[in-house]
Tab-separated table of C-alpha atoms in Angstrom:
chain	number	residue	atom	x	y	z
A	1	MET	CA	0.060	0.650	-0.489
A	2	GLY	CA	1.494	3.705	0.152
A	3	ASP	CA	3.417	4.545	-3.045
A	4	ASP	CA	4.928	2.404	-5.655
A	5	SER	CA	6.529	5.260	-7.909
A	6	LYS	CA	9.498	4.315	-8.959
A	7	ASN	CA	11.692	6.770	-7.190
A	8	ALA	CA	9.392	6.214	-3.467
A	9	VAL	CA	11.090	5.210	-0.843
A	10	ARG	CA	10.371	0.881	-0.176
A	11	VAL	CA	9.810	0.361	3.469
A	12	ALA	CA	9.259	-2.559	5.712
A	13	VAL	CA	8.707	-1.834	9.019
A	14	ILE	CA	9.664	-4.884	12.108
A	15	GLY	CA	7.423	-5.603	14.763
A	16	VAL	CA	3.123	-4.696	14.755
A	17	GLY	CA	3.072	-4.732	18.426
A	18	HIS	CA	1.451	-1.698	19.451
A	19	PHE	CA	3.780	0.614	18.435
A	20	GLY	CA	4.827	-1.398	15.040
A	21	ARG	CA	0.933	-0.852	14.666
A	22	LEU	CA	0.475	2.900	14.264
A	23	HIS	CA	3.771	3.246	12.626
A	24	ALA	CA	2.737	0.623	9.702
A	25	ARG	CA	-0.781	2.454	9.730
A	26	LYS	CA	1.353	6.257	9.122
A	27	LEU	CA	3.899	4.595	6.445
A	28	ALA	CA	0.948	3.538	4.752
A	29	ASN	CA	-0.193	6.064	3.983
A	30	MET	CA	2.545	8.543	3.720
A	31	PRO	CA	3.650	9.975	-0.200
A	32	GLY	CA	6.191	8.555	-1.415
A	33	VAL	CA	6.008	6.007	0.358
A	34	ASN	CA	6.268	2.474	-0.726
A	35	LEU	CA	5.503	0.198	2.608
A	36	VAL	CA	6.431	-3.064	0.710
A	37	ALA	CA	5.332	-5.924	3.830
A	38	ILE	CA	5.243	-6.194	7.617
A	39	ALA	CA	7.391	-8.518	9.581
A	40	ASP	CA	6.611	-10.232	12.970
A	41	ALA	CA	7.910	-13.101	14.675
A	42	ASP	CA	4.120	-13.727	15.271
A	43	GLY	CA	3.084	-14.990	11.572
A	44	ALA	CA	-0.974	-14.582	12.323
A	45	ARG	CA	-0.448	-11.033	14.154
A	46	ALA	CA	1.662	-9.826	10.258
A	47	GLU	CA	-0.876	-11.211	8.375
A	48	SER	CA	-3.862	-9.702	9.716
A	49	LEU	CA	-2.174	-6.069	9.629
A	50	ALA	CA	-0.821	-7.280	6.239
A	51	GLU	CA	-3.686	-8.137	4.881
A	52	GLU	CA	-5.266	-4.494	6.442
A	53	LEU	CA	-3.589	-2.822	5.004
A	54	GLY	CA	-2.999	-4.582	1.169
A	55	VAL	CA	1.033	-5.593	1.438
A	56	ASP	CA	3.381	-8.538	2.765
A	57	ALA	CA	3.805	-10.431	5.223
A	58	VAL	CA	7.329	-12.927	6.602
A	59	ASP	CA	7.160	-14.038	9.637
A	60	ASP	CA	11.543	-13.578	9.012
A	61	TYR	CA	12.397	-10.327	8.835
A	62	ARG	CA	15.481	-11.695	6.861
A	63	ALA	CA	12.704	-12.249	4.221
A	64	LEU	CA	13.019	-8.395	3.499
A	65	GLU	CA	16.744	-7.381	3.391
A	66	LYS	CA	17.175	-6.890	-0.769
A	67	ARG	CA	13.237	-5.494	-1.061
A	68	VAL	CA	14.094	-2.868	0.781
A	69	ASP	CA	16.129	0.451	1.844
A	70	ALA	CA	14.626	1.417	4.814
A	71	VAL	CA	13.365	-0.260	7.859
A	72	SER	CA	11.214	1.086	10.781
A	73	VAL	CA	12.327	-1.392	13.904
A	74	ALA	CA	9.596	-1.749	16.645
A	75	VAL	CA	10.775	-5.173	17.650
A	76	THR	CA	11.378	-6.188	21.998
A	77	THR	CA	13.965	-3.795	23.242
A	78	ALA	CA	15.884	-6.742	23.229
A	79	ALA	CA	16.131	-7.543	19.740
A	80	HIS	CA	16.651	-4.426	18.514
A	81	HIS	CA	20.257	-5.326	17.476
A	82	GLU	CA	19.710	-7.672	16.097
A	83	VAL	CA	17.551	-5.845	13.848
A	84	ALA	CA	18.681	-2.315	13.279
A	85	ALA	CA	22.276	-4.786	12.356
A	86	PHE	CA	21.223	-7.462	10.181
A	87	PHE	CA	19.225	-3.882	8.479
A	88	LEU	CA	22.297	-1.594	8.093
A	89	ASP	CA	24.805	-4.251	7.114
A	90	ALA	CA	22.905	-4.535	4.023
A	91	GLY	CA	22.348	-0.949	3.651
A	92	ALA	CA	19.832	0.369	4.431
A	93	ASP	CA	18.324	3.158	6.344
A	94	VAL	CA	17.088	2.667	9.814
A	95	PHE	CA	14.403	3.690	11.635
A	96	VAL	CA	14.782	2.204	15.437
A	97	GLU	CA	12.586	3.114	18.615
A	98	LYS	CA	13.308	4.652	21.973
A	99	PRO	CA	15.801	2.946	23.624
A	100	ILE	CA	18.620	2.461	20.423
A	101	ALA	CA	19.531	-0.944	22.285
A	102	ALA	CA	20.151	-2.638	25.317
A	103	THR	CA	23.501	-1.544	26.176
A	104	LEU	CA	26.161	0.272	25.527
A	105	GLN	CA	28.668	-1.929	23.862
A	106	GLN	CA	25.121	-3.102	21.530
A	107	ALA	CA	24.621	1.214	20.715
A	108	ASP	CA	28.369	2.197	19.770
A	109	ASP	CA	27.912	-1.154	17.424
A	110	LEU	CA	24.871	-0.233	15.580
A	111	ILE	CA	26.528	3.174	15.095
A	112	ALA	CA	29.795	1.664	13.989
A	113	LYS	CA	27.794	-0.007	11.235
A	114	ALA	CA	25.410	3.056	10.180
A	115	ARG	CA	28.860	5.342	10.166
A	116	LYS	CA	30.761	1.988	7.593
A	117	SER	CA	27.676	1.429	5.583
A	118	LYS	CA	26.861	5.286	4.921
A	119	ALA	CA	23.593	4.418	6.883
A	120	ILE	CA	21.000	6.835	8.044
A	121	LEU	CA	20.786	5.601	11.789
A	122	GLN	CA	17.582	6.973	13.688
A	123	VAL	CA	16.135	7.150	17.101
A	124	GLY	CA	12.481	7.212	17.891
A	125	HIS	CA	12.885	9.923	20.595
A	126	ILE	CA	8.835	11.238	20.103
A	127	GLU	CA	9.243	13.826	22.375
A	128	ARG	CA	11.567	15.956	20.134
A	129	PHE	CA	8.635	16.284	17.680
A	130	GLY	CA	5.174	18.220	17.891
A	131	GLY	CA	6.316	21.259	18.054
A	132	LEU	CA	6.868	21.882	23.016
A	133	TYR	CA	10.335	20.502	21.559
A	134	ASN	CA	11.091	23.966	19.802
A	135	ALA	CA	9.431	25.671	22.642
A	136	LEU	CA	11.162	24.108	24.931
A	137	ARG	CA	14.557	24.716	23.312
A	138	GLU	CA	13.435	28.829	22.405
A	139	ALA	CA	12.553	29.298	26.530
A	140	ILE	CA	15.681	27.351	28.030
A	141	HIS	CA	18.918	28.638	28.588
A	142	GLN	CA	20.553	27.808	31.755
A	143	PRO	CA	18.270	25.646	33.981
A	144	LEU	CA	19.116	25.704	38.108
A	145	PHE	CA	16.503	23.025	38.472
A	146	ILE	CA	14.194	20.231	36.542
A	147	GLU	CA	11.771	18.761	37.471
A	148	ALA	CA	9.714	15.944	35.422
A	149	VAL	CA	6.838	13.440	36.148
A	150	ARG	CA	5.559	10.566	33.534
A	151	ILE	CA	3.196	8.202	34.888
A	152	SER	CA	0.534	5.950	34.086
A	153	PRO	CA	-2.128	3.646	35.021
A	154	PHE	CA	-0.287	-0.117	34.542
A	155	ALA	CA	-0.379	-2.495	31.155
A	156	GLU	CA	1.523	-5.358	30.363
A	157	ARG	CA	2.488	-3.768	27.416
A	158	GLY	CA	6.395	-2.417	27.651
A	159	THR	CA	6.845	-4.316	31.247
A	160	ASP	CA	9.535	-6.633	29.434
A	161	ILE	CA	12.463	-3.217	30.447
A	162	SER	CA	12.321	-1.583	33.942
A	163	VAL	CA	10.214	1.829	33.897
A	164	VAL	CA	13.436	4.085	33.411
A	165	LEU	CA	13.964	3.111	29.405
A	166	ASP	CA	10.012	2.020	28.719
A	167	VAL	CA	8.858	5.967	30.027
A	168	MET	CA	11.621	7.832	31.761
A	169	ILE	CA	14.106	7.914	28.539
A	170	HIS	CA	11.670	9.449	26.898
A	171	ASP	CA	12.347	12.794	29.631
A	172	ILE	CA	16.268	12.124	30.089
A	173	ASP	CA	16.409	12.248	26.167
A	174	LEU	CA	14.910	15.895	26.711
A	175	ILE	CA	16.704	16.895	29.941
A	176	LEU	CA	20.469	15.726	28.555
A	177	GLY	CA	19.920	18.541	25.880
A	178	LEU	CA	18.645	21.025	28.132
A	179	ALA	CA	20.586	20.855	30.937
A	180	GLY	CA	23.309	22.912	29.052
A	181	ALA	CA	26.730	20.617	30.577
A	182	GLY	CA	27.454	16.278	31.369
A	183	LEU	CA	25.682	14.509	33.300
A	184	GLN	CA	28.186	13.075	36.421
A	185	SER	CA	26.189	11.394	38.939
A	186	ALA	CA	23.366	10.298	38.757
A	187	GLU	CA	21.015	8.176	42.438
A	188	ALA	CA	17.615	6.748	41.719
A	189	VAL	CA	14.956	4.554	44.363
A	190	GLY	CA	12.063	2.418	43.691
A	191	GLY	CA	11.451	-1.195	42.698
A	192	PRO	CA	8.876	-4.121	40.511
A	193	VAL	CA	4.950	-3.934	41.296
A	194	PHE	CA	3.223	-5.395	39.741
A	195	SER	CA	5.794	-6.559	37.094
A	196	ALA	CA	9.464	-8.529	37.225
A	197	ASN	CA	10.821	-4.816	36.292
A	198	ASP	CA	10.881	-1.591	38.487
A	199	ASP	CA	7.454	-0.171	37.301
A	200	ILE	CA	8.177	3.024	39.659
A	201	ALA	CA	11.592	4.412	39.799
A	202	ASN	CA	12.413	8.288	40.561
A	203	ALA	CA	16.203	9.660	40.028
A	204	ARG	CA	18.326	12.621	40.865
A	205	LEU	CA	21.107	13.704	38.623
A	206	MET	CA	23.791	15.751	39.171
A	207	PHE	CA	25.236	17.656	35.773
A	208	ALA	CA	28.780	19.111	35.158
A	209	ASN	CA	27.218	22.736	35.064
A	210	GLY	CA	25.168	22.584	37.965
A	211	CYS	CA	21.771	21.559	37.801
A	212	VAL	CA	20.289	18.703	38.912
A	213	ALA	CA	17.150	17.235	37.579
A	214	ASN	CA	14.403	15.322	39.928
A	215	LEU	CA	13.180	12.907	37.272
A	216	THR	CA	10.120	10.372	38.675
A	217	ALA	CA	8.551	7.390	36.401
A	218	SER	CA	5.616	5.134	36.811
A	219	ARG	CA	3.554	2.297	34.595
A	220	ILE	CA	1.405	1.705	38.288
A	221	SER	CA	-0.432	5.302	38.510
A	222	LEU	CA	-4.758	5.740	38.654
A	223	LYS	CA	-3.907	8.701	36.052
A	224	LYS	CA	-2.383	9.965	33.547
A	225	GLU	CA	0.192	12.527	34.279
A	226	ARG	CA	3.858	14.376	31.436
A	227	ARG	CA	4.881	17.388	33.281
A	228	MET	CA	8.174	19.582	33.796
A	229	ARG	CA	8.837	22.105	35.388
A	230	PHE	CA	12.119	24.239	34.892
A	231	PHE	CA	13.728	27.046	37.509
A	232	GLN	CA	16.277	29.579	35.900
A	233	ASN	CA	18.014	32.766	37.537
A	234	ASP	CA	14.619	34.973	34.793
A	235	SER	CA	11.820	32.812	35.070
A	236	TYR	CA	10.010	29.703	35.820
A	237	VAL	CA	9.031	27.025	32.584
A	238	ALA	CA	5.977	24.250	33.252
A	239	VAL	CA	4.819	22.698	30.807
A	240	ASP	CA	2.200	20.263	30.348
A	241	PHE	CA	3.029	16.891	27.468
A	242	ASP	CA	-0.908	15.878	27.622
A	243	HIS	CA	-2.155	19.850	26.850
A	244	LYS	CA	0.836	20.167	24.898
A	245	SER	CA	1.231	24.185	26.876
A	246	LEU	CA	3.891	26.258	27.786
A	247	ARG	CA	3.582	28.443	30.904
A	248	ILE	CA	6.298	30.805	31.577
A	249	VAL	CA	6.873	33.062	33.895
A	250	ARG	CA	9.028	35.577	34.639
A	251	ARG	CA	10.518	38.666	36.913
A	252	ASP	CA	8.256	42.049	36.175
A	253	ASP	CA	9.146	45.089	39.056
A	254	ASN	CA	6.426	46.898	36.613
A	255	SER	CA	3.829	44.898	36.512
A	256	ASN	CA	0.792	46.558	38.473
A	257	THR	CA	-0.999	43.105	39.828
A	258	GLY	CA	-0.802	44.011	43.235
A	259	GLY	CA	1.526	40.079	44.510
A	260	LEU	CA	4.341	39.043	42.888
A	261	PRO	CA	5.986	40.831	40.531
A	262	VAL	CA	5.528	38.813	36.824
A	263	ASP	CA	4.411	38.038	34.057
A	264	PHE	CA	3.056	35.345	32.927
A	265	GLN	CA	2.821	34.056	29.090
A	266	ASP	CA	1.133	31.263	27.662
A	267	VAL	CA	1.915	29.235	24.999
A	268	GLN	CA	-0.689	26.156	23.260
A	269	ILE	CA	1.853	24.570	20.946
A	270	SER	CA	-1.015	23.518	18.038
A	271	ASP	CA	-2.299	19.269	17.687
A	272	SER	CA	0.052	17.988	15.333
A	273	ASP	CA	0.262	14.378	14.913
A	274	ALA	CA	4.274	13.467	16.281
A	275	LEU	CA	4.619	10.436	15.092
A	276	TYR	CA	3.936	11.077	11.179
A	277	GLU	CA	6.092	14.165	11.295
A	278	GLU	CA	8.861	11.551	13.595
A	279	LEU	CA	8.299	9.417	10.345
A	280	GLU	CA	7.980	12.234	7.707
A	281	SER	CA	11.945	14.107	9.140
A	282	PHE	CA	13.383	10.228	9.308
A	283	LEU	CA	12.179	9.569	5.372
A	284	ALA	CA	13.715	13.338	4.615
A	285	CYS	CA	16.763	11.755	5.930
A	286	VAL	CA	16.651	9.211	3.055
A	287	ARG	CA	15.682	10.736	0.651
A	288	GLU	CA	18.283	14.435	0.474
A	289	ARG	CA	20.368	11.783	3.118
A	290	GLY	CA	20.560	14.626	5.738
A	291	ALA	CA	21.574	13.790	9.770
A	292	PRO	CA	18.446	12.760	11.838
A	293	ALA	CA	16.147	14.690	14.323
A	294	VAL	CA	18.172	11.867	16.588
A	295	SER	CA	20.792	10.677	16.144
A	296	GLY	CA	22.304	7.157	17.102
A	297	GLN	CA	24.813	9.391	19.416
A	298	ALA	CA	21.925	10.630	21.247
A	299	GLY	CA	20.682	7.779	21.463
A	300	ARG	CA	22.982	6.878	23.292
A	301	GLU	CA	23.846	9.385	25.172
A	302	ALA	CA	19.929	8.678	26.342
A	303	LEU	CA	20.949	4.968	27.300
A	304	ALA	CA	24.190	6.203	28.877
A	305	ALA	CA	22.161	8.321	31.466
A	306	ALA	CA	19.388	5.295	32.008
A	307	ILE	CA	21.356	2.866	32.283
A	308	MET	CA	23.287	4.785	34.985
A	309	ILE	CA	20.331	5.038	36.494
A	310	ALA	CA	19.284	1.597	36.574
A	311	GLU	CA	23.277	0.716	38.830
A	312	SER	CA	21.705	3.132	40.902
A	313	LEU	CA	19.254	1.518	41.248
A	314	GLN	CA	20.000	-1.717	41.360
A	315	ALA	CA	22.320	-0.456	44.218
A	316	HIS	CA	18.940	0.703	46.059
A	317	HIS	CA	17.340	-2.805	45.959
A	318	ASP	CA	19.969	-4.716	47.023
A	319	LEU	CA	19.777	-2.693	50.303
A	320	LEU	CA	15.876	-3.207	50.971
A	321	ARG	CA	16.868	-7.343	49.965
A	322	LYS	CA	19.639	-6.782	52.798
A	323	SER	CA	16.827	-5.143	55.470
A	324	GLY	CA	14.185	-8.036	53.976
A	325	LEU	CA	12.033	-5.566	52.737
A	326	ILE	CA	11.530	-7.747	49.118
A	327	HIS	CA	12.562	-10.623	48.103
A	328	ASP	CA	13.390	-11.893	44.653
């Protein structure tokens, strides 16, 4: 389904679980894209979506080696490296969902393979798209303290990895780009509640310039909430990701409010399809051979921070086990 003209980019989606299905439907309706096939180890699942979209289905992604120019990889995190490496070695451009891989060694290998084959490697940090990130980049310059909360009700999807890699990594990626300095240390607490991996975590990140970020991520909450707050020398910025809005509060000594001498600026970001924009950005890089908005290196940096947090979480788990508060 899609554009089957001579110049259309031939694309396949590898892994059609929750996110992969979304990818496939977007790509199937994108101009200049020919969705050739979808691949999933669950043959019945692949066949069902393929029939809906009018494309081929395969249960072994390796069968697509000679048939595609680019792929969208939405398999489980544990399989990111295997699948992405196969297509990079074959010379195809790769979009891989976050996190880039399960380990830093795997991430480095993917980056090296992309460099060797001159392939595009883009990582799916979707919060970079949809308008809010650009508004944040304009409003944030030298944050002193950052607070991030990303919580949602429990769902089985994503529980094969910790809440840090599944949920918190969105905020990690944004904060790394806005803190203004390199990450120095991380301290974290949390634990598994409904799954075998951490379902809730709180992390405190220290940056080389003295900026501190406090992040909370949970997939066992009774409500959904995604927000950030930034405190700077001259302003306070509050971000609501669910309502796509920013409130910027600045000191204003000429204020006539009779209360605090402040000026409020509310910024509303228009509704947009962030996933469509993200995939469209990737395909533009494929056509023009440009640099992706979220490079393999950026994905690696987010993963490195997440691993630092995970190591601190493990130390906290060891303490809890020693005290008898949790058991294996």
